[in-house]
mmCIF file with all atom_site columns, C-alpha atoms in Angstrom:
data_model
loop_
_atom_site.group_PDB
_atom_site.id
_atom_site.type_symbol
_atom_site.label_atom_id
_atom_site.label_alt_id
_atom_site.label_comp_id
_atom_site.label_asym_id
_atom_site.label_entity_id
_atom_site.label_seq_id
_atom_site.pdbx_PDB_ins_code
_atom_site.Cartn_x
_atom_site.Cartn_y
_atom_site.Cartn_z
_atom_site.occupancy
_atom_site.B_iso_or_equiv
_atom_site.pdbx_formal_charge
_atom_site.auth_seq_id
_atom_site.auth_comp_id
_atom_site.auth_asym_id
_atom_site.auth_atom_id
_atom_site.pdbx_PDB_model_num
ATOM 1   C CA . UNK A 1 1   ? 47.493 -70.728  19.065 1.00 43.00 ? 1   UNK A CA 1
ATOM 2   C CA . UNK A 1 2   ? 51.227 -70.867  19.502 1.00 55.00 ? 2   UNK A CA 1
ATOM 3   C CA . UNK A 1 3   ? 50.990 -73.284  22.388 1.00 76.00 ? 3   UNK A CA 1
ATOM 4   C CA . UNK A 1 4   ? 50.400 -76.992  21.944 1.00 82.00 ? 4   UNK A CA 1
ATOM 5   C CA . UNK A 1 5   ? 47.892 -76.899  24.791 1.00 83.00 ? 5   UNK A CA 1
ATOM 6   C CA . UNK A 1 6   ? 45.704 -74.359  22.955 1.00 86.00 ? 6   UNK A CA 1
ATOM 7   C CA . UNK A 1 7   ? 45.780 -76.540  19.855 1.00 88.00 ? 7   UNK A CA 1
ATOM 8   C CA . UNK A 1 8   ? 44.805 -79.566  21.930 1.00 90.00 ? 8   UNK A CA 1
ATOM 9   C CA . UNK A 1 9   ? 41.824 -77.749  23.467 1.00 90.00 ? 9   UNK A CA 1
ATOM 10  C CA . UNK A 1 10  ? 40.670 -76.586  20.014 1.00 90.00 ? 10  UNK A CA 1
ATOM 11  C CA . UNK A 1 11  ? 41.011 -80.060  18.477 1.00 92.00 ? 11  UNK A CA 1
ATOM 12  C CA . UNK A 1 12  ? 39.236 -81.764  21.355 1.00 92.00 ? 12  UNK A CA 1
ATOM 13  C CA . UNK A 1 13  ? 36.284 -79.416  20.841 1.00 93.00 ? 13  UNK A CA 1
ATOM 14  C CA . UNK A 1 14  ? 36.260 -80.033  17.070 1.00 92.00 ? 14  UNK A CA 1
ATOM 15  C CA . UNK A 1 15  ? 37.540 -83.596  16.584 1.00 95.00 ? 15  UNK A CA 1
ATOM 16  C CA . UNK A 1 16  ? 35.014 -84.259  13.782 1.00 93.00 ? 16  UNK A CA 1
ATOM 17  C CA . UNK A 1 17  ? 36.829 -81.664  11.656 1.00 92.00 ? 17  UNK A CA 1
ATOM 18  C CA . UNK A 1 18  ? 39.869 -83.933  11.692 1.00 94.00 ? 18  UNK A CA 1
ATOM 19  C CA . UNK A 1 19  ? 37.957 -87.049  10.672 1.00 95.00 ? 19  UNK A CA 1
ATOM 20  C CA . UNK A 1 20  ? 34.269 -87.837  10.393 1.00 95.00 ? 20  UNK A CA 1
ATOM 21  C CA . UNK A 1 21  ? 33.116 -90.336  12.989 1.00 96.00 ? 21  UNK A CA 1
ATOM 22  C CA . UNK A 1 22  ? 36.152 -89.894  15.233 1.00 97.00 ? 22  UNK A CA 1
ATOM 23  C CA . UNK A 1 23  ? 35.543 -89.592  18.973 1.00 95.00 ? 23  UNK A CA 1
ATOM 24  C CA . UNK A 1 24  ? 37.813 -88.781  21.905 1.00 95.00 ? 24  UNK A CA 1
ATOM 25  C CA . UNK A 1 25  ? 38.513 -91.810  24.083 1.00 89.00 ? 25  UNK A CA 1
ATOM 26  C CA . UNK A 1 26  ? 40.820 -90.582  26.853 1.00 84.00 ? 26  UNK A CA 1
ATOM 27  C CA . UNK A 1 27  ? 38.543 -88.968  29.403 1.00 75.00 ? 27  UNK A CA 1
ATOM 28  C CA . UNK A 1 28  ? 39.567 -85.497  28.283 1.00 74.00 ? 28  UNK A CA 1
ATOM 29  C CA . UNK A 1 29  ? 43.187 -85.613  29.388 1.00 73.00 ? 29  UNK A CA 1
ATOM 30  C CA . UNK A 1 30  ? 46.629 -86.706  28.226 1.00 71.00 ? 30  UNK A CA 1
ATOM 31  C CA . UNK A 1 31  ? 47.622 -90.276  29.063 1.00 71.00 ? 31  UNK A CA 1
ATOM 32  C CA . UNK A 1 32  ? 51.012 -91.524  30.197 1.00 68.00 ? 32  UNK A CA 1
ATOM 33  C CA . UNK A 1 33  ? 52.145 -94.534  28.172 1.00 66.00 ? 33  UNK A CA 1
ATOM 34  C CA . UNK A 1 34  ? 54.555 -97.353  28.925 1.00 61.00 ? 34  UNK A CA 1
ATOM 35  C CA . UNK A 1 35  ? 57.457 -95.302  27.549 1.00 67.00 ? 35  UNK A CA 1
ATOM 36  C CA . UNK A 1 36  ? 56.529 -92.540  30.026 1.00 68.00 ? 36  UNK A CA 1
ATOM 37  C CA . UNK A 1 37  ? 55.550 -90.086  27.336 1.00 78.00 ? 37  UNK A CA 1
ATOM 38  C CA . UNK A 1 38  ? 52.230 -88.262  27.379 1.00 85.00 ? 38  UNK A CA 1
ATOM 39  C CA . UNK A 1 39  ? 49.900 -89.003  24.484 1.00 89.00 ? 39  UNK A CA 1
ATOM 40  C CA . UNK A 1 40  ? 48.161 -85.748  23.528 1.00 91.00 ? 40  UNK A CA 1
ATOM 41  C CA . UNK A 1 41  ? 44.870 -87.304  22.437 1.00 93.00 ? 41  UNK A CA 1
ATOM 42  C CA . UNK A 1 42  ? 43.572 -90.857  22.232 1.00 95.00 ? 42  UNK A CA 1
ATOM 43  C CA . UNK A 1 43  ? 40.623 -91.335  19.914 1.00 96.00 ? 43  UNK A CA 1
ATOM 44  C CA . UNK A 1 44  ? 38.563 -94.016  18.218 1.00 97.00 ? 44  UNK A CA 1
ATOM 45  C CA . UNK A 1 45  ? 37.862 -93.787  14.481 1.00 97.00 ? 45  UNK A CA 1
ATOM 46  C CA . UNK A 1 46  ? 34.613 -94.719  12.735 1.00 96.00 ? 46  UNK A CA 1
ATOM 47  C CA . UNK A 1 47  ? 35.938 -98.288  12.297 1.00 95.00 ? 47  UNK A CA 1
ATOM 48  C CA . UNK A 1 48  ? 36.469 -98.616  16.075 1.00 96.00 ? 48  UNK A CA 1
ATOM 49  C CA . UNK A 1 49  ? 40.248 -98.532  15.643 1.00 96.00 ? 49  UNK A CA 1
ATOM 50  C CA . UNK A 1 50  ? 42.297 -96.683  18.286 1.00 97.00 ? 50  UNK A CA 1
ATOM 51  C CA . UNK A 1 51  ? 44.078 -93.548  17.095 1.00 97.00 ? 51  UNK A CA 1
ATOM 52  C CA . UNK A 1 52  ? 46.996 -91.818  18.813 1.00 97.00 ? 52  UNK A CA 1
ATOM 53  C CA . UNK A 1 53  ? 47.030 -88.106  17.969 1.00 96.00 ? 53  UNK A CA 1
ATOM 54  C CA . UNK A 1 54  ? 50.217 -86.147  18.572 1.00 96.00 ? 54  UNK A CA 1
ATOM 55  C CA . UNK A 1 55  ? 50.233 -82.358  18.243 1.00 95.00 ? 55  UNK A CA 1
ATOM 56  C CA . UNK A 1 56  ? 53.111 -80.037  17.487 1.00 95.00 ? 56  UNK A CA 1
ATOM 57  C CA . UNK A 1 57  ? 52.911 -76.251  17.666 1.00 90.00 ? 57  UNK A CA 1
ATOM 58  C CA . UNK A 1 58  ? 56.026 -75.917  15.480 1.00 92.00 ? 58  UNK A CA 1
ATOM 59  C CA . UNK A 1 59  ? 57.390 -77.698  12.416 1.00 96.00 ? 59  UNK A CA 1
ATOM 60  C CA . UNK A 1 60  ? 57.636 -81.429  13.168 1.00 97.00 ? 60  UNK A CA 1
ATOM 61  C CA . UNK A 1 61  ? 60.910 -83.202  12.447 1.00 98.00 ? 61  UNK A CA 1
ATOM 62  C CA . UNK A 1 62  ? 61.918 -86.884  12.344 1.00 97.00 ? 62  UNK A CA 1
ATOM 63  C CA . UNK A 1 63  ? 62.011 -87.008  16.157 1.00 97.00 ? 63  UNK A CA 1
ATOM 64  C CA . UNK A 1 64  ? 58.231 -86.460  16.176 1.00 97.00 ? 64  UNK A CA 1
ATOM 65  C CA . UNK A 1 65  ? 57.834 -89.624  14.083 1.00 97.00 ? 65  UNK A CA 1
ATOM 66  C CA . UNK A 1 66  ? 59.813 -91.591  16.672 1.00 96.00 ? 66  UNK A CA 1
ATOM 67  C CA . UNK A 1 67  ? 57.701 -90.074  19.422 1.00 95.00 ? 67  UNK A CA 1
ATOM 68  C CA . UNK A 1 68  ? 54.351 -91.036  17.895 1.00 96.00 ? 68  UNK A CA 1
ATOM 69  C CA . UNK A 1 69  ? 55.677 -94.518  17.062 1.00 96.00 ? 69  UNK A CA 1
ATOM 70  C CA . UNK A 1 70  ? 56.569 -95.017  20.752 1.00 94.00 ? 70  UNK A CA 1
ATOM 71  C CA . UNK A 1 71  ? 53.074 -93.964  21.803 1.00 94.00 ? 71  UNK A CA 1
ATOM 72  C CA . UNK A 1 72  ? 51.471 -96.201  19.179 1.00 95.00 ? 72  UNK A CA 1
ATOM 73  C CA . UNK A 1 73  ? 53.665 -99.123  20.283 1.00 94.00 ? 73  UNK A CA 1
ATOM 74  C CA . UNK A 1 74  ? 52.725 -98.590  23.926 1.00 92.00 ? 74  UNK A CA 1
ATOM 75  C CA . UNK A 1 75  ? 49.026 -98.624  23.099 1.00 92.00 ? 75  UNK A CA 1
ATOM 76  C CA . UNK A 1 76  ? 49.344 -101.584 20.734 1.00 94.00 ? 76  UNK A CA 1
ATOM 77  C CA . UNK A 1 77  ? 51.100 -103.571 23.455 1.00 92.00 ? 77  UNK A CA 1
ATOM 78  C CA . UNK A 1 78  ? 48.396 -102.639 25.954 1.00 91.00 ? 78  UNK A CA 1
ATOM 79  C CA . UNK A 1 79  ? 45.383 -103.498 23.770 1.00 92.00 ? 79  UNK A CA 1
ATOM 80  C CA . UNK A 1 80  ? 46.906 -106.239 21.615 1.00 93.00 ? 80  UNK A CA 1
ATOM 81  C CA . UNK A 1 81  ? 45.649 -104.861 18.314 1.00 93.00 ? 81  UNK A CA 1
ATOM 82  C CA . UNK A 1 82  ? 46.415 -102.398 15.528 1.00 95.00 ? 82  UNK A CA 1
ATOM 83  C CA . UNK A 1 83  ? 46.714 -98.683  16.244 1.00 97.00 ? 83  UNK A CA 1
ATOM 84  C CA . UNK A 1 84  ? 46.712 -95.693  13.894 1.00 98.00 ? 84  UNK A CA 1
ATOM 85  C CA . UNK A 1 85  ? 48.687 -92.522  14.458 1.00 98.00 ? 85  UNK A CA 1
ATOM 86  C CA . UNK A 1 86  ? 48.024 -88.959  13.314 1.00 98.00 ? 86  UNK A CA 1
ATOM 87  C CA . UNK A 1 87  ? 50.758 -86.356  13.692 1.00 98.00 ? 87  UNK A CA 1
ATOM 88  C CA . UNK A 1 88  ? 49.446 -82.809  13.406 1.00 97.00 ? 88  UNK A CA 1
ATOM 89  C CA . UNK A 1 89  ? 51.741 -79.818  12.911 1.00 96.00 ? 89  UNK A CA 1
ATOM 90  C CA . UNK A 1 90  ? 51.851 -76.551  10.967 1.00 94.00 ? 90  UNK A CA 1
ATOM 91  C CA . UNK A 1 91  ? 54.554 -78.089  8.747  1.00 97.00 ? 91  UNK A CA 1
ATOM 92  C CA . UNK A 1 92  ? 56.907 -81.068  8.459  1.00 98.00 ? 92  UNK A CA 1
ATOM 93  C CA . UNK A 1 93  ? 60.599 -81.315  7.639  1.00 98.00 ? 93  UNK A CA 1
ATOM 94  C CA . UNK A 1 94  ? 61.684 -83.462  4.723  1.00 98.00 ? 94  UNK A CA 1
ATOM 95  C CA . UNK A 1 95  ? 63.144 -85.882  7.289  1.00 98.00 ? 95  UNK A CA 1
ATOM 96  C CA . UNK A 1 96  ? 59.785 -86.264  9.040  1.00 98.00 ? 96  UNK A CA 1
ATOM 97  C CA . UNK A 1 97  ? 57.999 -86.907  5.759  1.00 98.00 ? 97  UNK A CA 1
ATOM 98  C CA . UNK A 1 98  ? 60.618 -89.474  4.697  1.00 98.00 ? 98  UNK A CA 1
ATOM 99  C CA . UNK A 1 99  ? 60.513 -91.227  8.101  1.00 97.00 ? 99  UNK A CA 1
ATOM 100 C CA . UNK A 1 100 ? 56.718 -91.551  7.941  1.00 97.00 ? 100 UNK A CA 1
ATOM 101 C CA . UNK A 1 101 ? 56.545 -93.060  4.432  1.00 97.00 ? 101 UNK A CA 1
ATOM 102 C CA . UNK A 1 102 ? 57.342 -96.699  5.364  1.00 96.00 ? 102 UNK A CA 1
ATOM 103 C CA . UNK A 1 103 ? 54.668 -96.664  8.107  1.00 96.00 ? 103 UNK A CA 1
ATOM 104 C CA . UNK A 1 104 ? 51.208 -96.746  6.487  1.00 96.00 ? 104 UNK A CA 1
ATOM 105 C CA . UNK A 1 105 ? 49.461 -96.453  9.863  1.00 97.00 ? 105 UNK A CA 1
ATOM 106 C CA . UNK A 1 106 ? 50.888 -92.945  10.423 1.00 98.00 ? 106 UNK A CA 1
ATOM 107 C CA . UNK A 1 107 ? 49.196 -89.962  8.829  1.00 98.00 ? 107 UNK A CA 1
ATOM 108 C CA . UNK A 1 108 ? 50.661 -86.465  8.718  1.00 98.00 ? 108 UNK A CA 1
ATOM 109 C CA . UNK A 1 109 ? 48.190 -83.576  8.863  1.00 97.00 ? 109 UNK A CA 1
ATOM 110 C CA . UNK A 1 110 ? 48.979 -79.876  8.547  1.00 96.00 ? 110 UNK A CA 1
ATOM 111 C CA . UNK A 1 111 ? 46.858 -77.386  10.404 1.00 92.00 ? 111 UNK A CA 1
ATOM 112 C CA . UNK A 1 112 ? 46.241 -73.722  9.837  1.00 85.00 ? 112 UNK A CA 1
ATOM 113 C CA . UNK A 1 113 ? 43.899 -71.196  11.301 1.00 78.00 ? 113 UNK A CA 1
ATOM 114 C CA . UNK A 1 114 ? 41.498 -68.875  9.587  1.00 75.00 ? 114 UNK A CA 1
ATOM 115 C CA . UNK A 1 115 ? 40.699 -65.689  11.438 1.00 77.00 ? 115 UNK A CA 1
ATOM 116 C CA . UNK A 1 116 ? 37.345 -64.018  11.198 1.00 81.00 ? 116 UNK A CA 1
ATOM 117 C CA . UNK A 1 117 ? 37.037 -60.347  12.070 1.00 90.00 ? 117 UNK A CA 1
ATOM 118 C CA . UNK A 1 118 ? 33.798 -58.685  12.943 1.00 91.00 ? 118 UNK A CA 1
ATOM 119 C CA . UNK A 1 119 ? 33.450 -54.979  13.551 1.00 94.00 ? 119 UNK A CA 1
ATOM 120 C CA . UNK A 1 120 ? 31.851 -54.175  16.891 1.00 91.00 ? 120 UNK A CA 1
#
Protein backbone atom coordinates (compact mmCIF):
# COMPACT_ATOMS: atom_id res chain seq x y z
CA UNK A 1 0.00 0.00 0.00
CA UNK A 2 2.79 2.41 -0.75
CA UNK A 3 1.08 3.72 -3.84
CA UNK A 4 -1.74 6.24 -3.75
CA UNK A 5 -3.60 4.20 -6.36
CA UNK A 6 -3.67 1.13 -4.09
CA UNK A 7 -5.02 3.25 -1.26
CA UNK A 8 -7.69 4.67 -3.55
CA UNK A 9 -8.82 1.19 -4.64
CA UNK A 10 -8.99 0.03 -1.01
CA UNK A 11 -10.95 3.10 0.12
CA UNK A 12 -13.39 2.90 -2.76
CA UNK A 13 -14.17 -0.69 -1.77
CA UNK A 14 -14.60 0.26 1.91
CA UNK A 15 -15.88 3.86 1.91
CA UNK A 16 -18.27 3.14 4.82
CA UNK A 17 -15.22 2.58 7.05
CA UNK A 18 -14.33 6.23 6.53
CA UNK A 19 -17.79 7.54 7.37
CA UNK A 20 -21.14 5.84 7.86
CA UNK A 21 -23.61 6.68 5.12
CA UNK A 22 -20.97 7.96 2.70
CA UNK A 23 -21.23 6.85 -0.93
CA UNK A 24 -18.95 7.28 -3.93
CA UNK A 25 -20.33 9.75 -6.47
CA UNK A 26 -17.76 9.90 -9.27
CA UNK A 27 -18.47 6.89 -11.44
CA UNK A 28 -15.48 5.04 -10.05
CA UNK A 29 -12.76 7.27 -11.45
CA UNK A 30 -10.81 10.44 -10.69
CA UNK A 31 -12.31 13.68 -11.97
CA UNK A 32 -10.49 16.62 -13.50
CA UNK A 33 -11.55 19.91 -11.90
CA UNK A 34 -11.49 23.48 -13.14
CA UNK A 35 -7.95 23.93 -11.80
CA UNK A 36 -6.89 20.91 -13.89
CA UNK A 37 -6.09 18.77 -10.88
CA UNK A 38 -7.49 15.28 -10.47
CA UNK A 39 -9.77 14.75 -7.49
CA UNK A 40 -9.04 11.30 -6.06
CA UNK A 41 -12.57 10.55 -4.87
CA UNK A 42 -15.84 12.46 -4.94
CA UNK A 43 -18.43 11.27 -2.45
CA UNK A 44 -21.73 12.24 -0.89
CA UNK A 45 -22.14 12.12 2.90
CA UNK A 46 -25.25 11.00 4.79
CA UNK A 47 -26.51 14.62 4.74
CA UNK A 48 -26.29 14.71 0.92
CA UNK A 49 -23.32 17.09 1.05
CA UNK A 50 -20.55 16.63 -1.54
CA UNK A 51 -17.19 15.52 -0.17
CA UNK A 52 -13.83 15.82 -1.93
CA UNK A 53 -11.44 13.12 -0.70
CA UNK A 54 -7.73 13.56 -1.35
CA UNK A 55 -5.31 10.72 -0.63
CA UNK A 56 -1.61 10.87 0.13
CA UNK A 57 0.65 7.83 0.37
CA UNK A 58 3.25 9.83 2.32
CA UNK A 59 3.15 12.46 5.06
CA UNK A 60 0.96 15.36 3.90
CA UNK A 61 2.35 18.88 4.17
CA UNK A 62 0.78 22.34 3.80
CA UNK A 63 0.79 21.99 0.00
CA UNK A 64 -1.77 19.18 0.34
CA UNK A 65 -4.10 21.62 2.12
CA UNK A 66 -3.82 24.03 -0.81
CA UNK A 67 -4.47 21.17 -3.21
CA UNK A 68 -7.67 19.99 -1.53
CA UNK A 69 -8.87 23.60 -1.18
CA UNK A 70 -8.49 24.05 -4.96
CA UNK A 71 -10.50 20.90 -5.61
CA UNK A 72 -13.17 21.94 -3.11
CA UNK A 73 -13.34 25.41 -4.69
CA UNK A 74 -13.71 23.93 -8.17
CA UNK A 75 -16.58 21.73 -7.05
CA UNK A 76 -18.24 24.50 -5.05
CA UNK A 77 -18.14 26.77 -8.09
CA UNK A 78 -19.61 24.01 -10.26
CA UNK A 79 -22.49 23.05 -7.94
CA UNK A 80 -23.08 26.39 -6.21
CA UNK A 81 -23.19 24.98 -2.69
CA UNK A 82 -21.04 23.96 0.26
CA UNK A 83 -18.44 21.22 -0.08
CA UNK A 84 -16.54 19.25 2.56
CA UNK A 85 -13.00 18.00 2.18
CA UNK A 86 -11.24 15.01 3.74
CA UNK A 87 -7.47 14.70 3.42
CA UNK A 88 -6.23 11.21 4.18
CA UNK A 89 -2.55 10.44 4.80
CA UNK A 90 -0.39 8.27 7.06
CA UNK A 91 0.70 11.45 8.88
CA UNK A 92 0.61 15.25 8.67
CA UNK A 93 3.29 17.88 9.15
CA UNK A 94 2.74 20.59 11.73
CA UNK A 95 2.34 23.02 8.82
CA UNK A 96 -0.48 20.96 7.31
CA UNK A 97 -2.29 20.76 10.64
CA UNK A 98 -1.91 24.51 11.21
CA UNK A 99 -3.09 25.33 7.66
CA UNK A 100 -6.22 23.20 8.09
CA UNK A 101 -7.34 24.71 11.43
CA UNK A 102 -9.04 27.86 10.06
CA UNK A 103 -11.06 25.78 7.56
CA UNK A 104 -13.79 23.87 9.43
CA UNK A 105 -14.93 22.10 6.26
CA UNK A 106 -11.59 20.25 5.96
CA UNK A 107 -11.00 17.11 7.99
CA UNK A 108 -7.64 15.38 8.35
CA UNK A 109 -7.70 11.60 8.71
CA UNK A 110 -4.74 9.31 9.34
CA UNK A 111 -4.78 5.83 7.94
CA UNK A 112 -2.92 2.72 8.93
CA UNK A 113 -3.11 -0.89 7.94
CA UNK A 114 -3.48 -3.95 10.07
CA UNK A 115 -2.06 -7.13 8.64
CA UNK A 116 -3.58 -10.50 9.32
CA UNK A 117 -1.47 -13.61 8.87
CA UNK A 118 -2.90 -17.04 8.44
CA UNK A 119 -0.81 -20.17 8.25
CA UNK A 120 -1.51 -22.24 5.16
